[in-house]
Amino acid sequence: MGNPAGAAQAESAAGPRLNEDVDWDLFDSAAYFAHNYSTLRPDDGEIIRIVADFFEQQKQQWPDTWRPKAIDVGAGANLYPALTMLPFTGEITLYERASSNRAWLTEQMEQEDGPSPTWKQFWAEMIRGRSAYQTINDPLNLLTRRARVVKGSVYGLQPEQYDIGTMFFVAESITTRDDEFERATRMFVNSLRAHAPFAAAFMKNSSGYRVGENTFPACSVDENDILRALSGVARDVTINPVESNDLRDGYGGMIVVTGRKKM
Ligand SMILES: C[S@@+](CC[C@H](N)C(=O)[O-])C[C@H]1O[C@@H](n2cnc3c(N)ncnc32)[C@H](O)[C@@H]1O
């Protein structure tokens, strides 16, 4: 895998951490949101441009009346992957293992004033020159009507359930183990129906991360590792490196991938 020395260091310091080893309910959603998404960063802006262009282009091949079922896997305290799918879906599943993040997502959906106005900055990037997004007047209100928060693990996803999907910073950020990274990536894509478009984002060469008072594991991956994980399940795969170096220590940029589920 990419940066094997970094990965070995992460494992020798604390030992390998399987997804099951971690108490995900300790994930501090408010701290994560404040650090990552309280304002729109240039790296997220770049990811939005790539993903929104891709989904808008895919839409041209769908009948206008079709309202695909969408999933965002490991949604965490982030609503922007779901927003990138909003113009193209009838319902969006925000799928999340941690009870803290499910509570945060539910509060965003149910609070009287709607989701945090911060997300308007992210939406502003999506509507720039993209007619599919421009047709929506009140995206945060529409999101609250279309989205539902669902408890679940990426490793428990059933095949061929959804028509469009996103998974941002999950497969490589929930385990130190290469095999678990690969399985999470494959199970995400396999949860989609044949030809379904997807977008996935990854931290490159990550050595783990801190959220609030707790540290969480990561698997150090690069473009080749991602391509290998996707090779049996995806087609039309495009890998886009995204420059990023000031979010935190211990990573080497971001990678965003678009593609479609294989037959
Ligand atoms: C680094 S965060 C990414 C959150 C969000 N998608 C984003 O873009 O910022 C990793 C997320 O994966 C979730 N997670 C951990 N194990 C999981 C599993 N087995 N299945 C689904 N999600 C999981 C965590 O609770 C957390 O929300």
Coordinates of C-alpha atoms and ligand atoms in Angstrom, one line a residue:
M1 CA 0.0 0.0 0.0
G2 CA 1.1 3.6 -0.3
N3 CA 3.6 5.0 2.2
P4 CA 4.2 1.6 3.8
A5 CA 6.7 3.1 6.3
G6 CA 4.0 5.5 7.6
A7 CA 1.5 2.7 7.9
A8 CA 4.0 0.5 9.8
Q9 CA 4.7 3.3 12.2
A10 CA 1.1 3.8 12.8
E11 CA 0.7 0.1 13.6
S12 CA 3.8 -0.2 15.7
A13 CA 2.8 2.7 17.9
A14 CA -0.6 1.5 18.8
G15 CA -1.0 -1.8 17.0
P16 CA -3.4 -2.5 14.1
R17 CA -6.9 -1.2 14.8
L18 CA -9.7 -3.0 13.1
N19 CA -12.9 -1.2 12.5
E20 CA -14.5 -3.2 15.3
D21 CA -11.8 -2.2 17.8
V22 CA -12.9 1.4 17.7
D23 CA -15.7 2.9 19.8
W24 CA -17.2 5.0 17.1
D25 CA -19.8 6.4 19.4
L26 CA -17.0 8.5 20.9
F27 CA -16.7 10.4 17.6
D28 CA -17.2 14.1 18.6
S29 CA -19.4 15.3 15.8
A30 CA -19.4 19.0 16.9
A31 CA -15.6 19.1 17.0
Y32 CA -15.3 17.4 13.6
F33 CA -17.8 19.7 12.0
A34 CA -16.1 22.8 13.5
H35 CA -12.6 21.7 12.4
N36 CA -13.5 20.5 8.9
Y37 CA -16.7 22.2 7.7
S38 CA -17.3 25.4 9.5
T39 CA -16.2 27.2 6.4
L40 CA -15.7 26.0 2.8
R41 CA -12.0 25.1 2.3
P42 CA -10.3 25.2 -1.2
D43 CA -9.8 21.4 -1.2
D44 CA -13.5 20.8 -0.5
G45 CA -14.4 23.4 -3.2
E46 CA -12.2 21.5 -5.7
I47 CA -13.9 18.2 -4.7
I48 CA -17.3 19.8 -5.2
R49 CA -16.5 21.0 -8.7
I50 CA -15.3 17.5 -9.7
V51 CA -18.2 15.6 -8.2
A52 CA -21.0 18.1 -9.2
D53 CA -19.7 18.2 -12.8
F54 CA -19.7 14.4 -12.9
F55 CA -23.2 13.9 -11.5
E56 CA -24.6 16.6 -13.7
Q57 CA -23.1 14.9 -16.8
Q58 CA -24.5 11.5 -15.7
K59 CA -28.0 13.0 -15.3
Q60 CA -28.1 13.7 -19.1
Q61 CA -28.5 9.9 -19.5
W62 CA -31.5 9.5 -17.1
P63 CA -35.2 10.0 -17.9
D64 CA -36.5 13.3 -16.3
T65 CA -39.1 11.5 -14.3
W66 CA -36.7 9.1 -12.7
R67 CA -35.9 9.8 -9.0
P68 CA -33.0 7.6 -8.1
K69 CA -32.4 6.3 -4.5
A70 CA -29.1 7.7 -3.1
I71 CA -26.8 6.8 -0.3
D72 CA -24.0 8.6 1.5
V73 CA -22.0 6.0 3.4
G74 CA -20.4 7.1 6.7
A75 CA -21.9 10.6 6.5
G76 CA -20.4 11.7 9.8
A77 CA -20.9 15.4 10.4
N78 CA -20.8 16.3 6.7
L79 CA -23.8 17.2 4.5
Y80 CA -22.1 18.2 1.3
P81 CA -21.8 14.8 -0.3
A82 CA -25.5 14.4 0.1
L83 CA -26.1 17.9 -1.3
T84 CA -24.1 17.0 -4.5
M85 CA -26.7 14.2 -5.1
L86 CA -29.8 16.3 -4.2
P87 CA -30.9 17.4 -7.7
F88 CA -30.9 13.8 -8.9
T89 CA -32.6 11.9 -6.2
G90 CA -36.0 11.2 -4.6
E91 CA -34.5 10.0 -1.3
I92 CA -31.1 10.0 0.3
T93 CA -30.0 7.6 3.0
L94 CA -27.4 9.1 5.4
Y95 CA -25.8 5.9 6.5
E96 CA -23.7 6.0 9.6
R97 CA -22.3 3.7 12.2
A98 CA -21.7 6.1 15.1
S99 CA -24.6 7.1 17.3
S100 CA -23.1 10.5 18.0
N101 CA -23.0 11.3 14.2
R102 CA -26.5 9.9 13.7
A103 CA -27.7 12.2 16.5
W104 CA -25.9 15.2 14.9
L105 CA -27.4 14.4 11.5
T106 CA -30.9 14.0 12.9
E107 CA -30.5 17.3 14.7
Q108 CA -29.4 19.0 11.4
M109 CA -32.5 17.5 9.7
E110 CA -35.0 18.3 12.5
Q111 CA -34.0 21.6 14.1
E112 CA -36.4 24.4 13.6
D113 CA -34.1 26.6 11.6
G114 CA -33.0 23.7 9.4
P115 CA -29.3 22.6 8.8
S116 CA -26.5 25.0 9.6
P117 CA -26.4 27.9 7.2
T118 CA -22.7 27.0 6.7
W119 CA -23.8 24.5 4.1
K120 CA -25.0 27.4 1.9
Q121 CA -21.3 28.1 1.1
F122 CA -21.0 24.6 -0.2
W123 CA -24.2 24.8 -2.2
A124 CA -23.0 28.1 -3.7
E125 CA -20.1 26.2 -5.2
M126 CA -22.4 23.5 -6.6
I127 CA -24.8 25.9 -8.4
R128 CA -21.9 27.8 -10.2
G129 CA -22.7 27.2 -13.9
R130 CA -24.6 24.0 -13.3
S131 CA -28.3 24.1 -14.3
A132 CA -29.3 20.9 -12.5
Y133 CA -28.4 22.5 -9.2
Q134 CA -29.8 26.0 -10.1
T135 CA -33.3 24.6 -10.4
I136 CA -33.5 24.1 -6.5
N137 CA -34.5 27.2 -4.6
D138 CA -34.2 26.0 -1.0
P139 CA -31.7 23.1 -1.0
L140 CA -31.3 22.7 2.8
N141 CA -35.1 22.5 3.2
L142 CA -35.3 20.0 0.3
L143 CA -32.5 18.0 1.9
T144 CA -34.4 17.7 5.2
R145 CA -37.4 16.3 3.3
R146 CA -35.5 13.8 1.2
A147 CA -32.9 12.6 3.6
R148 CA -33.3 9.9 6.3
V149 CA -30.6 8.9 8.8
V150 CA -30.0 5.2 9.0
K151 CA -27.8 3.1 11.4
G152 CA -25.4 0.8 9.7
S153 CA -21.9 -0.3 8.9
V154 CA -20.4 -0.2 5.4
Y155 CA -19.5 -3.9 6.0
G156 CA -23.2 -4.7 6.3
L157 CA -24.4 -3.0 3.1
Q158 CA -26.6 -5.2 0.9
P159 CA -25.8 -5.4 -2.9
E160 CA -27.7 -3.5 -5.6
Q161 CA -29.8 -1.3 -3.4
Y162 CA -29.1 2.3 -4.6
D163 CA -28.9 4.2 -7.9
I164 CA -26.3 6.8 -7.0
G165 CA -23.8 7.0 -4.1
T166 CA -21.1 8.9 -2.3
M167 CA -18.6 7.8 0.4
F168 CA -16.2 10.5 1.6
F169 CA -13.2 9.9 3.8
V170 CA -14.5 6.6 5.1
A171 CA -12.9 3.4 3.7
E172 CA -9.3 4.6 4.5
S173 CA -10.4 6.4 7.7
I174 CA -12.0 3.6 9.7
T175 CA -9.3 1.0 10.1
T176 CA -5.5 0.5 9.8
R177 CA -6.0 -2.7 7.8
D178 CA -5.5 -2.9 4.0
D179 CA -8.1 -5.7 3.7
E180 CA -10.7 -3.7 5.6
F181 CA -10.1 -0.6 3.4
E182 CA -10.5 -2.7 0.2
R183 CA -13.6 -4.5 1.5
A184 CA -15.2 -1.2 2.5
T185 CA -14.5 0.3 -0.9
R186 CA -15.9 -2.7 -2.7
M187 CA -19.0 -3.1 -0.5
F188 CA -19.9 0.6 -1.1
V189 CA -19.7 0.2 -4.8
N190 CA -21.5 -3.2 -4.6
S191 CA -24.4 -1.5 -2.8
L192 CA -25.2 0.3 -6.0
R193 CA -27.1 -1.1 -9.0
A194 CA -25.4 -1.8 -12.3
H195 CA -24.1 1.4 -14.1
A196 CA -24.9 3.6 -11.0
P197 CA -22.6 6.6 -10.7
F198 CA -20.6 7.2 -7.6
A199 CA -18.1 9.5 -6.1
A200 CA -15.7 8.7 -3.3
A201 CA -13.1 10.8 -1.5
F202 CA -10.0 9.5 0.3
M203 CA -7.2 11.0 2.4
K204 CA -3.9 10.1 0.8
N205 CA -1.2 8.4 3.0
S206 CA -3.1 9.2 6.2
S207 CA -1.5 8.0 9.5
G208 CA -4.7 8.5 11.6
Y209 CA -6.5 11.5 12.9
R210 CA -7.8 13.2 16.1
V211 CA -11.3 14.3 16.7
G212 CA -11.9 16.1 20.0
E213 CA -10.3 14.0 22.7
N214 CA -10.0 10.8 20.7
T215 CA -7.7 9.4 17.9
F216 CA -9.1 7.3 15.0
P217 CA -7.2 4.9 12.8
A218 CA -6.4 5.3 9.1
C219 CA -5.0 3.0 6.4
S220 CA -2.3 4.7 4.3
V221 CA -3.5 4.5 0.7
D222 CA -2.6 6.1 -2.6
E223 CA -4.0 6.2 -6.1
N224 CA -2.9 2.7 -7.0
D225 CA -4.4 1.2 -3.9
I226 CA -7.7 2.8 -4.6
L227 CA -7.6 1.7 -8.3
R228 CA -6.9 -1.9 -7.1
A229 CA -9.7 -1.9 -4.6
L230 CA -12.1 -0.7 -7.3
S231 CA -10.9 -2.9 -10.2
G232 CA -13.4 -5.7 -9.8
V233 CA -16.5 -3.6 -9.1
A234 CA -16.2 -0.3 -10.9
R235 CA -15.8 1.0 -14.5
D236 CA -15.2 4.4 -16.1
V237 CA -13.1 5.2 -13.0
T238 CA -11.4 8.7 -12.9
I239 CA -8.9 9.5 -10.2
N240 CA -8.4 13.1 -9.3
P241 CA -5.6 14.2 -6.9
V242 CA -6.7 17.2 -4.8
E243 CA -4.1 19.4 -3.3
S244 CA -4.5 19.7 0.5
N245 CA -1.9 20.1 3.2
D246 CA -3.2 22.3 6.0
L247 CA -6.2 20.4 7.4
R248 CA -4.1 18.6 9.9
D249 CA -0.8 16.7 10.2
G250 CA -0.2 13.2 8.9
Y251 CA -1.6 13.1 5.4
G252 CA -0.5 13.8 1.8
G253 CA -3.4 15.4 0.1
M254 CA -6.8 14.1 -1.0
I255 CA -8.0 11.9 -3.8
V256 CA -11.5 12.1 -5.3
V257 CA -12.7 9.3 -7.5
T258 CA -15.7 9.1 -9.8
G259 CA -17.0 6.1 -11.7
R260 CA -19.9 3.7 -12.2
K261 CA -20.7 0.3 -10.8
K262 CA -19.8 -2.5 -13.1
M263 CA -22.6 -4.8 -14.5
Ligands
LIG1 C1 -13.3 10.6 8.8 S1 -15.1 10.4 9.1 C2 -15.8 10.9 7.5 C3 -17.1 11.6 7.7 C4 -17.7 12.3 6.5 N1 -18.1 11.3 5.5 C5 -16.9 13.3 5.9 O1 -16.8 13.5 4.7 O2 -16.3 14.1 6.6 C6 -15.3 8.7 9.0 C7 -16.8 8.3 9.3 O3 -17.0 6.9 9.1 C8 -17.8 6.4 10.1 N2 -17.7 5.0 10.2 C9 -16.8 4.3 11.0 N3 -16.9 3.0 10.9 C10 -17.9 2.8 9.9 C11 -18.5 1.7 9.4 N4 -18.1 0.4 9.7 N5 -19.5 1.9 8.5 C12 -19.9 3.1 8.2 N6 -19.4 4.2 8.7 C13 -18.4 4.1 9.6 C14 -17.4 7.3 11.3 O4 -18.4 7.2 12.3 C15 -17.3 8.6 10.6 O5 -18.5 9.3 10.5

